Amino acid sequence: MAMPLPVLEELKSLLEAALPGVRTELVPNGPVPAQASLRVAPTDADAAARFLRDDPRLRLDTCSNVTGIDWPDREEKTTSKAIVDGVEKETVEIRRVPGYLEVVYHLYSVSLKHGPVILRQRTANRGDDCTVASLTPVWRGCEFQEREVYDLFGVRFAGHPDLRRILMWEGFLDHPMRRDYVAPDDHEYEPTPHDEVLALAKAHYPAPEAKP
Amino acid sequence: MIGIGIAKGLVQTARNLLGTYTDKDRLPTIEYPEERQALTEATRQFPFLVHDGDDPAKGLRCVACQICEKECPPKCIYIVKSRDKRVDYKGQMQFYPATFDIDYSVCMSCQICVEVCPFESIKMDTEFEFSTADRFRGLLFDKHRLAKSDAHYHRIHPTDAAESDAVMAAERAKAEAKAKADAEAKAKAAAAKLAPTPAASPEAQMEAPKPGSDTPTMPM
Amino acid sequence: MNRPTPESFVVRPRVDHEGTELEGDMLEVSMGPQHPSTHGVFRMDVVLDGETVVKLKPVFGYLHRNHEKIAEGTSYLGSMPYTDRLDYFCSLTNNWAYALAVERLAGLQVPERAEYIRVITAELTRLQNHVGLCGFLLQDMGALGTPLMWAFRQREKVLDLFESLTGARMMCNYMRFGGCRCDLPAGWLEQARTVVADFPAFLREFETLLSGNEILMARTQGVGRLSPELAVAGSVTGPMLRASGVDYDVRKVDRYGIYDRFEFRVPLGDHGDVYDRYMIRVLEMHESLAILRQALKGIPGGPVIDPKAKLRGFRPKPGESYGRIEGPKGELGFYLVSDGGPNPYRYRIRPPSFINLTLLEDMCLGRSIADAVIILGSVDIVLGEVDR
């Protein structure tokens, strides 16, 4: 019953042969090579997902896990050495790499008992264009998990039947799992005993003075 | 026939009811404050600081390395390192905690502070009745309230305490051996220095340890 | 996926015995978060037509503390005690799933004795979770007290074992990356063998009390049916999935740890209703006992932790890993992304009881409100894990 899953390179060529025009990218994974993943463009995600679900060799009929990952903007430093006027000079070039949000799907086949195949989608940026394709129409199990990714990361899923906040309340503005999220300090909350007690402790024991 | 399943269940319940009068296994509850369950040796509630000897102010094993403060997942430990040093159980000059507070209202009894402590100085207590009306100050334990004797530790966790004694004895032996070797090496170096030039500098003579005093005294 | 709409379950217009149409408004009920049948702070927005559920929307987040964000600011080891608090009934399986993901990421090997200890503690966890769930489910059906207290009486014996091994009854924090925190105390295996030997007698009693009970059958059979196709598409896992007749057990499929060494069967249901979900759990307890008997017999000596494992300063190489185990509630997975630092860059839990709730509405539509309560009970949720 259990059928070996084609290796990811094979799977990629299968997918690209079946769906002309769909481009995928292999994302290697150093420590766990068996869990490398396949990145698809949001426009192709639905077709690719349907292929993975319906192809008789793959039959990835359950989407086990949906995860968001935030990759904020970062600066990449490239140092280049050039010999100018006989003197070696180092020029540091700082390039701004725009960040993006990533959604990772872990797919398993219950009927053929293999997996995981890991599918990734990326948003264009972290600001105004955070849209990826929803895979809830393909796998019903993504419904709450995609809502969670929307709630905590702010990824919009085009085609989701019921895209609302799920863990935070309606009317909450920010997305707390983003790396640059700053917890608000102006809302009403009960002081945690921790902060209170540490403040007390610090007041109670002033920093010890240097002994002569 | 409908009802047989229910009747069987009722017979079972009746057996259980009658069984509670004869079988301790069927009535396992105890009347808590008067009767108490024996705690197992592994039981952990909240951390305490172990001190050797009778005086907690002098015998604390803690050297304020602040590893537990850093590793504590809910960050409930607050340590201020002393400015001066004193002799620790290994016989070395060490810092000690000027302040050592644990907020029991935040502590989640995970025992990670105990695992990461390299000095066998913080251990888990088995006491759990700390209810208080003041949830802020009443559950902030300072080092005087946290300090408990090694004998207490031996009483609540005999196996662990024996193990940690063995670890400490081994470390002490190592420290002694190292001190001895250092002293010998120094003496040798000093002797080697002294031999070719009889008029050695007074500093070198002062640095060379006197024989017999190279083993530090135990603070225990 | 064609999903049922509220309209398809509206039973109006109703006609009384004289043939006149009865009119009535839909009733919107907010069940929870303080409702005793919701197993914690869970809320359902239910729209009722008479007593029939025509719409049901689960509302989450009352226990949300963003555990995943906390874990991003804590060391790998520091997240271990927090995993205890996800599904506080099954801290040892939570520990295992997290340890498995980290071990995969860091390439640590687990010594054989530790693998046996993990299997033993995980199966004990499954026993006490299922026995507790059976009690709670009966409580939801109105069998107040007796079944729950009987279940808890037996559960306490397993918790006693946990206490003498790990020091805590529920928040065990026992497993470490590359093994377990400490070795078994003297006499523990004997104690465990006694508990395992006594358990079947209890199960027999429990089954005499309940499984043939006509009231229980009338209340649960045919209620909350879930078809195998929908269950698979909805990512339902664990006893819920197997009650629908899908043969899928991560212990058999992934063969993580040393589960390939033990002989056990995977019980399957035929109807996918609440009664099947109850019976699957009872049968799984029998299989867990079989595994336990084999493991307690074959446990070897040796170390319990990989000597390469580091407690402090643990920094796995950059990359990602997904580790999953068959928890008592379903597939429990941990997805970790490392950037080479001491804290995980991304730490995600795949919570089985949260994802099993995806199909709650589908199961409840067209049933009465009292059935919705037991359907929720049969899903077996713990809010610490649902809201994280």
CSV table of N, CA, C and O in Angstrom, one decimal, chain A residues 23-86:
chain,number,residue,atom,x,y,z
A,23,ARG,N,6.0,27.5,-13.0
A,23,ARG,CA,7.4,27.5,-12.7
A,23,ARG,C,7.6,27.2,-11.2
A,23,ARG,O,6.9,27.9,-10.4
A,24,THR,N,8.4,26.3,-10.8
A,24,THR,CA,8.6,26.1,-9.4
A,24,THR,C,10.1,26.2,-9.1
A,24,THR,O,10.9,26.0,-10.0
A,25,GLU,N,10.4,26.4,-7.8
A,25,GLU,CA,11.8,26.5,-7.5
A,25,GLU,C,12.1,25.6,-6.3
A,25,GLU,O,11.3,25.5,-5.4
A,26,LEU,N,13.2,24.9,-6.4
A,26,LEU,CA,13.5,24.0,-5.3
A,26,LEU,C,14.2,24.7,-4.2
A,26,LEU,O,15.2,25.4,-4.5
A,27,VAL,N,13.8,24.6,-3.0
A,27,VAL,CA,14.4,25.3,-1.9
A,27,VAL,C,15.1,24.2,-1.0
A,27,VAL,O,14.4,23.4,-0.4
A,28,PRO,N,16.4,24.1,-1.1
A,28,PRO,CA,17.1,23.0,-0.3
A,28,PRO,C,17.1,23.3,1.2
A,28,PRO,O,16.8,24.4,1.6
A,29,ASN,N,17.2,22.3,2.0
A,29,ASN,CA,17.2,22.4,3.4
A,29,ASN,C,18.4,21.6,4.0
A,29,ASN,O,18.4,20.4,4.0
A,30,GLY,N,19.4,22.4,4.4
A,30,GLY,CA,20.6,21.8,4.9
A,30,GLY,C,20.6,20.7,5.9
A,30,GLY,O,20.9,19.6,5.6
A,31,PRO,N,20.1,21.0,7.1
A,31,PRO,CA,20.2,19.9,8.1
A,31,PRO,C,19.2,18.7,7.9
A,31,PRO,O,19.5,17.6,8.3
A,32,VAL,N,18.1,18.9,7.2
A,32,VAL,CA,17.2,17.8,6.9
A,32,VAL,C,16.9,17.8,5.4
A,32,VAL,O,15.9,18.3,4.9
A,33,PRO,N,17.8,17.1,4.7
A,33,PRO,CA,17.7,17.2,3.2
A,33,PRO,C,16.3,16.6,2.7
A,33,PRO,O,15.8,17.0,1.7
A,34,ALA,N,15.8,15.6,3.5
A,34,ALA,CA,14.6,15.0,3.1
A,34,ALA,C,13.4,16.0,3.2
A,34,ALA,O,12.3,15.7,2.6
A,35,GLN,N,13.6,17.1,3.9
A,35,GLN,CA,12.5,18.0,4.0
A,35,GLN,C,12.8,19.3,3.2
A,35,GLN,O,12.5,20.4,3.7
A,36,ALA,N,13.3,19.1,2.0
A,36,ALA,CA,13.5,20.3,1.1
A,36,ALA,C,12.1,20.7,0.6
A,36,ALA,O,11.2,19.9,0.8
A,37,SER,N,12.0,21.8,0.1
A,37,SER,CA,10.6,22.3,-0.3
A,37,SER,C,10.6,22.8,-1.7
A,37,SER,O,11.6,23.1,-2.4
A,38,LEU,N,9.4,23.1,-2.1
A,38,LEU,CA,9.1,23.5,-3.5
A,38,LEU,C,8.4,24.9,-3.4
A,38,LEU,O,7.4,25.0,-2.7
A,39,ARG,N,8.9,25.9,-4.1
A,39,ARG,CA,8.3,27.2,-4.0
A,39,ARG,C,7.5,27.4,-5.3
A,39,ARG,O,8.0,27.2,-6.4
A,40,VAL,N,6.2,27.8,-5.2
A,40,VAL,CA,5.5,28.2,-6.4
A,40,VAL,C,5.0,29.6,-6.3
A,40,VAL,O,4.9,30.1,-5.2
A,41,ALA,N,4.8,30.2,-7.4
A,41,ALA,CA,4.3,31.6,-7.4
A,41,ALA,C,2.8,31.5,-7.0
A,41,ALA,O,2.1,30.6,-7.3
A,42,PRO,N,2.3,32.6,-6.3
A,42,PRO,CA,0.9,32.6,-5.8
A,42,PRO,C,-0.1,32.4,-6.9
A,42,PRO,O,-1.1,31.8,-6.7
A,43,THR,N,0.3,32.9,-8.1
A,43,THR,CA,-0.7,32.7,-9.2
A,43,THR,C,-0.8,31.3,-9.7
A,43,THR,O,-1.8,30.9,-10.2
A,44,ASP,N,0.2,30.5,-9.5
A,44,ASP,CA,0.2,29.1,-9.9
A,44,ASP,C,-0.2,28.1,-8.8
A,44,ASP,O,-0.3,26.9,-9.0
A,45,ALA,N,-0.3,28.7,-7.6
A,45,ALA,CA,-0.4,27.8,-6.4
A,45,ALA,C,-1.6,26.9,-6.5
A,45,ALA,O,-1.5,25.7,-6.2
A,46,ASP,N,-2.7,27.4,-6.9
A,46,ASP,CA,-3.9,26.6,-6.9
A,46,ASP,C,-3.8,25.5,-7.9
A,46,ASP,O,-4.1,24.3,-7.5
A,47,ALA,N,-3.3,25.7,-9.1
A,47,ALA,CA,-3.2,24.7,-10.1
A,47,ALA,C,-2.2,23.6,-9.6
A,47,ALA,O,-2.5,22.4,-9.7
A,48,ALA,N,-1.1,24.1,-9.0
A,48,ALA,CA,-0.1,23.1,-8.5
A,48,ALA,C,-0.7,22.3,-7.4
A,48,ALA,O,-0.4,21.1,-7.4
A,49,ALA,N,-1.4,22.9,-6.5
A,49,ALA,CA,-2.0,22.2,-5.4
A,49,ALA,C,-3.0,21.1,-5.9
A,49,ALA,O,-3.0,20.0,-5.4
A,50,ARG,N,-3.8,21.5,-6.8
A,50,ARG,CA,-4.8,20.5,-7.3
A,50,ARG,C,-4.0,19.4,-8.0
A,50,ARG,O,-4.5,18.2,-7.9
A,51,PHE,N,-3.0,19.7,-8.7
A,51,PHE,CA,-2.2,18.6,-9.3
A,51,PHE,C,-1.6,17.6,-8.3
A,51,PHE,O,-1.8,16.4,-8.3
A,52,LEU,N,-1.0,18.2,-7.2
A,52,LEU,CA,-0.5,17.4,-6.2
A,52,LEU,C,-1.5,16.5,-5.5
A,52,LEU,O,-1.3,15.4,-5.1
A,53,ARG,N,-2.7,17.1,-5.4
A,53,ARG,CA,-3.8,16.3,-4.7
A,53,ARG,C,-4.3,15.2,-5.6
A,53,ARG,O,-4.6,14.1,-5.1
A,54,ASP,N,-4.5,15.5,-6.9
A,54,ASP,CA,-5.2,14.6,-7.7
A,54,ASP,C,-4.3,13.6,-8.5
A,54,ASP,O,-4.8,12.6,-9.0
A,55,ASP,N,-3.0,13.9,-8.6
A,55,ASP,CA,-2.2,13.0,-9.4
A,55,ASP,C,-2.1,11.6,-8.7
A,55,ASP,O,-1.9,11.5,-7.5
A,56,PRO,N,-2.4,10.5,-9.5
A,56,PRO,CA,-2.4,9.2,-8.9
A,56,PRO,C,-1.1,8.8,-8.2
A,56,PRO,O,-1.1,7.9,-7.3
A,57,ARG,N,0.0,9.3,-8.7
A,57,ARG,CA,1.3,8.9,-8.1
A,57,ARG,C,1.5,9.6,-6.8
A,57,ARG,O,2.3,9.2,-5.9
A,58,LEU,N,0.9,10.8,-6.6
A,58,LEU,CA,1.1,11.6,-5.4
A,58,LEU,C,0.0,11.5,-4.4
A,58,LEU,O,0.2,11.2,-3.3
A,59,ARG,N,-1.2,11.9,-4.9
A,59,ARG,CA,-2.4,11.8,-4.0
A,59,ARG,C,-2.2,12.5,-2.6
A,59,ARG,O,-2.5,11.9,-1.6
A,60,LEU,N,-1.6,13.7,-2.6
A,60,LEU,CA,-1.4,14.4,-1.4
A,60,LEU,C,-2.7,14.9,-0.9
A,60,LEU,O,-3.1,16.1,-1.2
A,61,ASP,N,-3.5,14.1,-0.2
A,61,ASP,CA,-4.9,14.4,0.0
A,61,ASP,C,-5.1,15.2,1.3
A,61,ASP,O,-6.2,15.6,1.6
A,62,THR,N,-4.0,15.4,2.1
A,62,THR,CA,-4.3,16.1,3.3
A,62,THR,C,-3.2,17.2,3.5
A,62,THR,O,-2.0,16.9,3.3
A,63,CYS,N,-3.6,18.4,3.9
A,63,CYS,CA,-2.6,19.4,4.2
A,63,CYS,C,-2.5,19.5,5.7
A,63,CYS,O,-3.4,19.9,6.4
A,64,SER,N,-1.4,19.0,6.2
A,64,SER,CA,-1.3,18.8,7.6
A,64,SER,C,-1.1,20.1,8.3
A,64,SER,O,-1.7,20.4,9.4
A,65,ASN,N,-0.2,21.0,7.8
A,65,ASN,CA,0.3,22.1,8.6
A,65,ASN,C,0.4,23.3,7.7
A,65,ASN,O,1.0,23.2,6.6
A,66,VAL,N,0.0,24.4,8.1
A,66,VAL,CA,0.2,25.7,7.4
A,66,VAL,C,0.9,26.7,8.3
A,66,VAL,O,0.4,26.9,9.5
A,67,THR,N,2.0,27.2,7.9
A,67,THR,CA,2.8,28.1,8.7
A,67,THR,C,3.1,29.4,8.0
A,67,THR,O,3.3,29.3,6.8
A,68,GLY,N,3.1,30.4,8.7
A,68,GLY,CA,3.7,31.7,8.1
A,68,GLY,C,5.1,31.9,8.7
A,68,GLY,O,5.4,31.5,9.8
A,69,ILE,N,5.9,32.5,7.9
A,69,ILE,CA,7.2,32.9,8.3
A,69,ILE,C,7.4,34.4,7.8
A,69,ILE,O,7.0,34.7,6.7
A,70,ASP,N,8.0,35.2,8.7
A,70,ASP,CA,8.2,36.6,8.4
A,70,ASP,C,9.7,36.8,8.1
A,70,ASP,O,10.5,36.4,9.0
A,71,TRP,N,10.0,37.3,7.0
A,71,TRP,CA,11.4,37.6,6.7
A,71,TRP,C,11.5,39.1,6.4
A,71,TRP,O,11.2,39.6,5.4
A,72,PRO,N,11.9,39.8,7.4
A,72,PRO,CA,11.8,41.3,7.3
A,72,PRO,C,12.9,41.8,6.3
A,72,PRO,O,13.8,41.0,5.9
A,73,ASP,N,12.8,43.1,6.0
A,73,ASP,CA,13.8,43.7,5.1
A,73,ASP,C,15.2,43.5,5.8
A,73,ASP,O,15.3,43.7,7.0
A,74,ARG,N,16.2,43.3,5.0
A,74,ARG,CA,17.5,43.2,5.6
A,74,ARG,C,18.5,43.9,4.7
A,74,ARG,O,18.2,44.1,3.5
A,75,GLU,N,19.7,44.1,5.3
A,75,GLU,CA,20.7,44.8,4.5
A,75,GLU,C,21.8,43.7,4.2
A,75,GLU,O,22.2,43.0,5.1
A,76,GLU,N,22.2,43.7,3.0
A,76,GLU,CA,23.2,42.7,2.6
A,76,GLU,C,24.5,43.5,2.3
A,76,GLU,O,24.4,44.4,1.5
A,77,LYS,N,25.5,43.1,2.9
A,77,LYS,CA,26.8,43.8,2.7
A,77,LYS,C,27.6,42.9,1.8
A,77,LYS,O,27.9,41.8,2.0
A,78,THR,N,28.0,43.6,0.7
A,78,THR,CA,29.0,42.9,-0.2
A,78,THR,C,30.3,43.7,-0.2
A,78,THR,O,30.2,44.9,-0.5
A,79,THR,N,31.3,43.0,0.1
A,79,THR,CA,32.6,43.7,0.0
A,79,THR,C,33.4,43.3,-1.2
A,79,THR,O,33.5,42.1,-1.5
A,80,SER,N,33.8,44.3,-2.0
A,80,SER,CA,34.5,44.0,-3.2
A,80,SER,C,35.9,44.7,-3.1
A,80,SER,O,36.0,45.8,-2.6
A,81,LYS,N,36.9,44.0,-3.5
A,81,LYS,CA,38.2,44.5,-3.5
A,81,LYS,C,38.6,44.9,-4.9
A,81,LYS,O,38.4,44.2,-5.9
A,82,ALA,N,39.1,46.1,-5.0
A,82,ALA,CA,39.6,46.5,-6.3
A,82,ALA,C,40.9,47.3,-6.1
A,82,ALA,O,41.2,47.9,-5.1
A,83,ILE,N,41.8,47.2,-7.1
A,83,ILE,CA,43.1,47.9,-7.0
A,83,ILE,C,42.9,49.2,-7.8
A,83,ILE,O,42.7,49.2,-9.0
A,84,VAL,N,43.0,50.2,-7.0
A,84,VAL,CA,42.8,51.5,-7.5
A,84,VAL,C,44.2,52.2,-7.3
A,84,VAL,O,44.6,52.4,-6.2
A,85,ASP,N,44.8,52.7,-8.4
A,85,ASP,CA,46.1,53.4,-8.4
A,85,ASP,C,47.1,52.6,-7.6
A,85,ASP,O,47.9,53.1,-6.8
A,86,GLY,N,47.1,51.3,-7.9
A,86,GLY,CA,48.1,50.4,-7.2
A,86,GLY,C,47.8,50.1,-5.8
A,86,GLY,O,48.5,49.3,-5.2
